[in-house]
């Protein structure tokens, strides 16, 4: 699935009860604490559990613990307060795929799997030993269809060039040879671009038509009833 860019790259930490208890008992308003740390002291227990601390808040808490250990008999370290915390990492937003594209992808995947299975079992299953794709007539039909599509492309481009080179002069009147040549090339290029698009679609459909799973052949009776 397509992934968008991360809107908020900040790492957020959900404080546990031990960290909340330490902040409520030891951190004072005069310690220049960040707003998130002070919010832990003001909010109720339900809102405290929903609070998220950023890395800047944790860095400030680490410095505060260094000063706290220097003046207190208790040696409390940051890793002890963060031992059971939940860390929310930034995640990109995933855009769901187009349902029509997903359905077409699954259909083509199933067709490819069926084609590979038929090729694997062709030598052991007498019912599918001779596939239509293996016959010369089938290959010739496919070649003829593609040659006809290419021939239509060539004739369409030549017709566009003829219209720009000769047809415009018949409609407007006498024109310079260089200008007529330029008109013919422009018309041929426009038609060529359009024809290339439709030719690619046509050839692509021919390829996928060969992948479609044929109906299972009926088994022949070995004896008469």
PDB file of N, CA, C and O in Angstrom, residues 101-152:
ATOM      1  N   UNK A 101      -8.408  -1.407  -8.381  1.00  0.00           N
ATOM      2  CA  UNK A 101      -7.041  -1.836  -8.680  1.00  0.00           C
ATOM      3  C   UNK A 101      -6.692  -3.099  -7.904  1.00  0.00           C
ATOM      4  O   UNK A 101      -6.047  -4.008  -8.442  1.00  0.00           O
ATOM      5  N   UNK A 102      -7.107  -3.164  -6.634  1.00  0.00           N
ATOM      6  CA  UNK A 102      -6.825  -4.349  -5.821  1.00  0.00           C
ATOM      7  C   UNK A 102      -7.534  -5.581  -6.396  1.00  0.00           C
ATOM      8  O   UNK A 102      -6.944  -6.677  -6.445  1.00  0.00           O
ATOM      9  N   UNK A 103      -8.788  -5.408  -6.833  1.00  0.00           N
ATOM     10  CA  UNK A 103      -9.522  -6.540  -7.409  1.00  0.00           C
ATOM     11  C   UNK A 103      -8.865  -7.005  -8.709  1.00  0.00           C
ATOM     12  O   UNK A 103      -8.746  -8.216  -8.950  1.00  0.00           O
ATOM     13  N   UNK A 104      -8.429  -6.069  -9.534  1.00  0.00           N
ATOM     14  CA  UNK A 104      -7.765  -6.440 -10.789  1.00  0.00           C
ATOM     15  C   UNK A 104      -6.436  -7.135 -10.520  1.00  0.00           C
ATOM     16  O   UNK A 104      -6.083  -8.111 -11.191  1.00  0.00           O
ATOM     17  N   UNK A 105      -5.706  -6.658  -9.506  1.00  0.00           N
ATOM     18  CA  UNK A 105      -4.433  -7.288  -9.158  1.00  0.00           C
ATOM     19  C   UNK A 105      -4.630  -8.721  -8.689  1.00  0.00           C
ATOM     20  O   UNK A 105      -3.890  -9.630  -9.082  1.00  0.00           O
ATOM     21  N   UNK A 106      -5.635  -8.926  -7.830  1.00  0.00           N
ATOM     22  CA  UNK A 106      -5.913 -10.279  -7.345  1.00  0.00           C
ATOM     23  C   UNK A 106      -6.357 -11.194  -8.484  1.00  0.00           C
ATOM     24  O   UNK A 106      -5.995 -12.383  -8.515  1.00  0.00           O
ATOM     25  N   UNK A 107      -7.137 -10.643  -9.436  1.00  0.00           N
ATOM     26  CA  UNK A 107      -7.588 -11.448 -10.567  1.00  0.00           C
ATOM     27  C   UNK A 107      -6.407 -11.865 -11.441  1.00  0.00           C
ATOM     28  O   UNK A 107      -6.298 -13.048 -11.845  1.00  0.00           O
ATOM     29  N   UNK A 108      -5.513 -10.921 -11.723  1.00  0.00           N
ATOM     30  CA  UNK A 108      -4.346 -11.248 -12.540  1.00  0.00           C
ATOM     31  C   UNK A 108      -3.418 -12.226 -11.819  1.00  0.00           C
ATOM     32  O   UNK A 108      -2.817 -13.108 -12.452  1.00  0.00           O
ATOM     33  N   UNK A 109      -3.307 -12.089 -10.507  1.00  0.00           N
ATOM     34  CA  UNK A 109      -2.480 -13.017  -9.740  1.00  0.00           C
ATOM     35  C   UNK A 109      -3.055 -14.429  -9.795  1.00  0.00           C
ATOM     36  O   UNK A 109      -2.313 -15.415  -9.947  1.00  0.00           O
ATOM     37  N   UNK A 110      -4.381 -14.540  -9.682  1.00  0.00           N
ATOM     38  CA  UNK A 110      -5.017 -15.854  -9.774  1.00  0.00           C
ATOM     39  C   UNK A 110      -4.829 -16.457 -11.159  1.00  0.00           C
ATOM     40  O   UNK A 110      -4.607 -17.667 -11.302  1.00  0.00           O
ATOM     41  N   UNK A 111      -4.906 -15.617 -12.197  1.00  0.00           N
ATOM     42  CA  UNK A 111      -4.704 -16.109 -13.553  1.00  0.00           C
ATOM     43  C   UNK A 111      -3.276 -16.590 -13.765  1.00  0.00           C
ATOM     44  O   UNK A 111      -3.040 -17.612 -14.420  1.00  0.00           O
ATOM     45  N   UNK A 112      -2.310 -15.869 -13.222  1.00  0.00           N
ATOM     46  CA  UNK A 112      -0.914 -16.289 -13.331  1.00  0.00           C
ATOM     47  C   UNK A 112      -0.681 -17.605 -12.605  1.00  0.00           C
ATOM     48  O   UNK A 112       0.025 -18.492 -13.101  1.00  0.00           O
ATOM     49  N   UNK A 113      -1.261 -17.748 -11.418  1.00  0.00           N
ATOM     50  CA  UNK A 113      -1.121 -19.003 -10.664  1.00  0.00           C
ATOM     51  C   UNK A 113      -1.750 -20.168 -11.431  1.00  0.00           C
ATOM     52  O   UNK A 113      -1.184 -21.266 -11.465  1.00  0.00           O
ATOM     53  N   UNK A 114      -2.927 -19.924 -12.032  1.00  0.00           N
ATOM     54  CA  UNK A 114      -3.569 -20.982 -12.803  1.00  0.00           C
ATOM     55  C   UNK A 114      -2.746 -21.369 -14.019  1.00  0.00           C
ATOM     56  O   UNK A 114      -2.641 -22.558 -14.372  1.00  0.00           O
ATOM     57  N   UNK A 115      -2.126 -20.369 -14.668  1.00  0.00           N
ATOM     58  CA  UNK A 115      -1.299 -20.656 -15.835  1.00  0.00           C
ATOM     59  C   UNK A 115      -0.072 -21.472 -15.448  1.00  0.00           C
ATOM     60  O   UNK A 115       0.302 -22.424 -16.151  1.00  0.00           O
ATOM     61  N   UNK A 116       0.577 -21.118 -14.340  1.00  0.00           N
ATOM     62  CA  UNK A 116       1.738 -21.886 -13.882  1.00  0.00           C
ATOM     63  C   UNK A 116       1.346 -23.309 -13.482  1.00  0.00           C
ATOM     64  O   UNK A 116       2.082 -24.265 -13.740  1.00  0.00           O
ATOM     65  N   UNK A 117       0.179 -23.440 -12.863  1.00  0.00           N
ATOM     66  CA  UNK A 117      -0.283 -24.776 -12.477  1.00  0.00           C
ATOM     67  C   UNK A 117      -0.553 -25.638 -13.704  1.00  0.00           C
ATOM     68  O   UNK A 117      -0.209 -26.827 -13.740  1.00  0.00           O
ATOM     69  N   UNK A 118      -1.170 -25.072 -14.725  1.00  0.00           N
ATOM     70  CA  UNK A 118      -1.440 -25.815 -15.956  1.00  0.00           C
ATOM     71  C   UNK A 118      -0.148 -26.245 -16.621  1.00  0.00           C
ATOM     72  O   UNK A 118      -0.038 -27.354 -17.149  1.00  0.00           O
ATOM     73  N   UNK A 119       0.862 -25.347 -16.605  1.00  0.00           N
ATOM     74  CA  UNK A 119       2.141 -25.698 -17.211  1.00  0.00           C
ATOM     75  C   UNK A 119       2.847 -26.816 -16.435  1.00  0.00           C
ATOM     76  O   UNK A 119       3.517 -27.662 -17.021  1.00  0.00           O
ATOM     77  N   UNK A 120       2.698 -26.819 -15.111  1.00  0.00           N
ATOM     78  CA  UNK A 120       3.326 -27.853 -14.292  1.00  0.00           C
ATOM     79  C   UNK A 120       2.669 -29.213 -14.475  1.00  0.00           C
ATOM     80  O   UNK A 120       3.343 -30.249 -14.475  1.00  0.00           O
ATOM     81  N   UNK A 121       1.345 -29.223 -14.636  1.00  0.00           N
ATOM     82  CA  UNK A 121       0.613 -30.486 -14.714  1.00  0.00           C
ATOM     83  C   UNK A 121       0.328 -30.915 -16.148  1.00  0.00           C
ATOM     84  O   UNK A 121      -0.396 -31.887 -16.356  1.00  0.00           O
ATOM     85  N   UNK A 122       0.881 -30.210 -17.119  1.00  0.00           N
ATOM     86  CA  UNK A 122       0.580 -30.534 -18.512  1.00  0.00           C
ATOM     87  C   UNK A 122       1.109 -31.907 -18.905  1.00  0.00           C
ATOM     88  O   UNK A 122       0.480 -32.631 -19.674  1.00  0.00           O
ATOM     89  N   UNK A 123       2.252 -32.294 -18.377  1.00  0.00           N
ATOM     90  CA  UNK A 123       2.873 -33.560 -18.761  1.00  0.00           C
ATOM     91  C   UNK A 123       2.267 -34.770 -18.055  1.00  0.00           C
ATOM     92  O   UNK A 123       2.538 -35.906 -18.456  1.00  0.00           O
ATOM     93  N   UNK A 124       1.504 -34.547 -16.997  1.00  0.00           N
ATOM     94  CA  UNK A 124       0.944 -35.670 -16.240  1.00  0.00           C
ATOM     95  C   UNK A 124      -0.564 -35.776 -16.384  1.00  0.00           C
ATOM     96  O   UNK A 124      -1.145 -36.803 -16.057  1.00  0.00           O
ATOM     97  N   UNK A 125      -1.208 -34.713 -16.836  1.00  0.00           N
ATOM     98  CA  UNK A 125      -2.658 -34.716 -16.993  1.00  0.00           C
ATOM     99  C   UNK A 125      -2.968 -34.821 -18.483  1.00  0.00           C
ATOM    100  O   UNK A 125      -2.675 -33.922 -19.268  1.00  0.00           O
ATOM    101  N   UNK A 126      -3.578 -35.928 -18.884  1.00  0.00           N
ATOM    102  CA  UNK A 126      -3.865 -36.135 -20.306  1.00  0.00           C
ATOM    103  C   UNK A 126      -4.921 -35.174 -20.828  1.00  0.00           C
ATOM    104  O   UNK A 126      -5.006 -34.948 -22.036  1.00  0.00           O
ATOM    105  N   UNK A 127      -5.751 -34.649 -19.957  1.00  0.00           N
ATOM    106  CA  UNK A 127      -6.816 -33.737 -20.397  1.00  0.00           C
ATOM    107  C   UNK A 127      -6.282 -32.392 -20.855  1.00  0.00           C
ATOM    108  O   UNK A 127      -6.902 -31.708 -21.666  1.00  0.00           O
ATOM    109  N   UNK A 128      -5.141 -31.970 -20.309  1.00  0.00           N
ATOM    110  CA  UNK A 128      -4.580 -30.665 -20.665  1.00  0.00           C
ATOM    111  C   UNK A 128      -3.200 -30.810 -21.280  1.00  0.00           C
ATOM    112  O   UNK A 128      -2.414 -29.879 -21.272  1.00  0.00           O
ATOM    113  N   UNK A 129      -2.892 -31.994 -21.799  1.00  0.00           N
ATOM    114  CA  UNK A 129      -1.557 -32.200 -22.353  1.00  0.00           C
ATOM    115  C   UNK A 129      -1.340 -31.321 -23.579  1.00  0.00           C
ATOM    116  O   UNK A 129      -0.245 -30.853 -23.850  1.00  0.00           O
ATOM    117  N   UNK A 130      -2.432 -31.098 -24.330  1.00  0.00           N
ATOM    118  CA  UNK A 130      -2.344 -30.238 -25.507  1.00  0.00           C
ATOM    119  C   UNK A 130      -3.155 -28.985 -25.268  1.00  0.00           C
ATOM    120  O   UNK A 130      -4.373 -28.981 -25.414  1.00  0.00           O
ATOM    121  N   UNK A 131      -2.483 -27.932 -24.904  1.00  0.00           N
ATOM    122  CA  UNK A 131      -3.146 -26.661 -24.654  1.00  0.00           C
ATOM    123  C   UNK A 131      -3.333 -25.899 -25.959  1.00  0.00           C
ATOM    124  O   UNK A 131      -2.543 -26.077 -26.905  1.00  0.00           O
ATOM    125  N   UNK A 132      -4.354 -25.043 -26.034  1.00  0.00           N
ATOM    126  CA  UNK A 132      -4.537 -24.246 -27.263  1.00  0.00           C
ATOM    127  C   UNK A 132      -3.337 -23.361 -27.569  1.00  0.00           C
ATOM    128  O   UNK A 132      -3.043 -23.087 -28.730  1.00  0.00           O
ATOM    129  N   UNK A 133      -2.645 -22.912 -26.536  1.00  0.00           N
ATOM    130  CA  UNK A 133      -1.507 -22.035 -26.743  1.00  0.00           C
ATOM    131  C   UNK A 133      -0.335 -22.744 -27.423  1.00  0.00           C
ATOM    132  O   UNK A 133       0.575 -22.089 -27.948  1.00  0.00           O
ATOM    133  N   UNK A 134      -0.316 -24.071 -27.370  1.00  0.00           N
ATOM    134  CA  UNK A 134       0.789 -24.812 -27.955  1.00  0.00           C
ATOM    135  C   UNK A 134       0.617 -25.059 -29.446  1.00  0.00           C
ATOM    136  O   UNK A 134       1.555 -25.494 -30.119  1.00  0.00           O
ATOM    137  N   UNK A 135      -0.553 -24.828 -29.999  1.00  0.00           N
ATOM    138  CA  UNK A 135      -0.795 -25.102 -31.405  1.00  0.00           C
ATOM    139  C   UNK A 135      -0.245 -23.982 -32.278  1.00  0.00           C
ATOM    140  O   UNK A 135      -0.177 -22.820 -31.869  1.00  0.00           O
ATOM    141  N   UNK A 136       0.138 -24.352 -33.500  1.00  0.00           N
ATOM    142  CA  UNK A 136       0.690 -23.360 -34.425  1.00  0.00           C
ATOM    143  C   UNK A 136      -0.386 -22.383 -34.885  1.00  0.00           C
ATOM    144  O   UNK A 136      -0.133 -21.181 -35.048  1.00  0.00           O
ATOM    145  N   UNK A 137      -1.616 -22.877 -35.073  1.00  0.00           N
ATOM    146  CA  UNK A 137      -2.699 -21.993 -35.519  1.00  0.00           C
ATOM    147  C   UNK A 137      -2.979 -20.904 -34.496  1.00  0.00           C
ATOM    148  O   UNK A 137      -3.235 -19.746 -34.870  1.00  0.00           O
ATOM    149  N   UNK A 138      -2.918 -21.261 -33.216  1.00  0.00           N
ATOM    150  CA  UNK A 138      -3.146 -20.249 -32.176  1.00  0.00           C
ATOM    151  C   UNK A 138      -2.043 -19.194 -32.198  1.00  0.00           C
ATOM    152  O   UNK A 138      -2.323 -17.986 -32.104  1.00  0.00           O
ATOM    153  N   UNK A 139      -0.803 -19.625 -32.348  1.00  0.00           N
ATOM    154  CA  UNK A 139       0.307 -18.674 -32.399  1.00  0.00           C
ATOM    155  C   UNK A 139       0.207 -17.777 -33.623  1.00  0.00           C
ATOM    156  O   UNK A 139       0.498 -16.574 -33.546  1.00  0.00           O
ATOM    157  N   UNK A 140      -0.209 -18.349 -34.758  1.00  0.00           N
ATOM    158  CA  UNK A 140      -0.344 -17.542 -35.969  1.00  0.00           C
ATOM    159  C   UNK A 140      -1.454 -16.510 -35.823  1.00  0.00           C
ATOM    160  O   UNK A 140      -1.324 -15.369 -36.296  1.00  0.00           O
ATOM    161  N   UNK A 141      -2.549 -16.886 -35.166  1.00  0.00           N
ATOM    162  CA  UNK A 141      -3.627 -15.922 -34.939  1.00  0.00           C
ATOM    163  C   UNK A 141      -3.148 -14.757 -34.079  1.00  0.00           C
ATOM    164  O   UNK A 141      -3.476 -13.593 -34.351  1.00  0.00           O
ATOM    165  N   UNK A 142      -2.371 -15.074 -33.057  1.00  0.00           N
ATOM    166  CA  UNK A 142      -1.859 -14.009 -32.199  1.00  0.00           C
ATOM    167  C   UNK A 142      -0.905 -13.097 -32.967  1.00  0.00           C
ATOM    168  O   UNK A 142      -0.944 -11.869 -32.812  1.00  0.00           O
ATOM    169  N   UNK A 143      -0.052 -13.692 -33.794  1.00  0.00           N
ATOM    170  CA  UNK A 143       0.886 -12.874 -34.579  1.00  0.00           C
ATOM    171  C   UNK A 143       0.130 -11.994 -35.563  1.00  0.00           C
ATOM    172  O   UNK A 143       0.457 -10.809 -35.751  1.00  0.00           O
ATOM    173  N   UNK A 144      -0.901 -12.549 -36.191  1.00  0.00           N
ATOM    174  CA  UNK A 144      -1.687 -11.767 -37.153  1.00  0.00           C
ATOM    175  C   UNK A 144      -2.393 -10.597 -36.481  1.00  0.00           C
ATOM    176  O   UNK A 144      -2.458  -9.486 -37.026  1.00  0.00           O
ATOM    177  N   UNK A 145      -2.928 -10.839 -35.273  1.00  0.00           N
ATOM    178  CA  UNK A 145      -3.602  -9.747 -34.559  1.00  0.00           C
ATOM    179  C   UNK A 145      -2.636  -8.623 -34.227  1.00  0.00           C
ATOM    180  O   UNK A 145      -2.960  -7.437 -34.381  1.00  0.00           O
ATOM    181  N   UNK A 146      -1.434  -8.982 -33.827  1.00  0.00           N
ATOM    182  CA  UNK A 146      -0.456  -7.953 -33.485  1.00  0.00           C
ATOM    183  C   UNK A 146       0.066  -7.244 -34.728  1.00  0.00           C
ATOM    184  O   UNK A 146       0.288  -6.022 -34.720  1.00  0.00           O
ATOM    185  N   UNK A 147       0.248  -7.995 -35.813  1.00  0.00           N
ATOM    186  CA  UNK A 147       0.694  -7.364 -37.052  1.00  0.00           C
ATOM    187  C   UNK A 147      -0.361  -6.412 -37.597  1.00  0.00           C
ATOM    188  O   UNK A 147      -0.031  -5.338 -38.118  1.00  0.00           O
ATOM    189  N   UNK A 148      -1.621  -6.800 -37.492  1.00  0.00           N
ATOM    190  CA  UNK A 148      -2.697  -5.912 -37.946  1.00  0.00           C
ATOM    191  C   UNK A 148      -2.721  -4.627 -37.121  1.00  0.00           C
ATOM    192  O   UNK A 148      -2.901  -3.523 -37.659  1.00  0.00           O
ATOM    193  N   UNK A 149      -2.527  -4.757 -35.803  1.00  0.00           N
ATOM    194  CA  UNK A 149      -2.515  -3.567 -34.944  1.00  0.00           C
ATOM    195  C   UNK A 149      -1.352  -2.656 -35.311  1.00  0.00           C
ATOM    196  O   UNK A 149      -1.500  -1.424 -35.373  1.00  0.00           O
ATOM    197  N   UNK A 150      -0.171  -3.230 -35.582  1.00  0.00           N
ATOM    198  CA  UNK A 150       0.988  -2.416 -35.970  1.00  0.00           C
ATOM    199  C   UNK A 150       0.758  -1.778 -37.338  1.00  0.00           C
ATOM    200  O   UNK A 150       1.111  -0.607 -37.575  1.00  0.00           O
ATOM    201  N   UNK A 151       0.161  -2.530 -38.270  1.00  0.00           N
ATOM    202  CA  UNK A 151      -0.117  -1.976 -39.605  1.00  0.00           C
ATOM    203  C   UNK A 151      -1.104  -0.813 -39.515  1.00  0.00           C
ATOM    204  O   UNK A 151      -0.952   0.204 -40.213  1.00  0.00           O
ATOM    205  N   UNK A 152      -2.121  -0.937 -38.663  1.00  0.00           N
ATOM    206  CA  UNK A 152      -3.053   0.169 -38.475  1.00  0.00           C
ATOM    207  C   UNK A 152      -2.343   1.402 -37.931  1.00  0.00           C
ATOM    208  O   UNK A 152      -2.648   2.538 -38.322  1.00  0.00           O
TER     209      UNK A 152
END
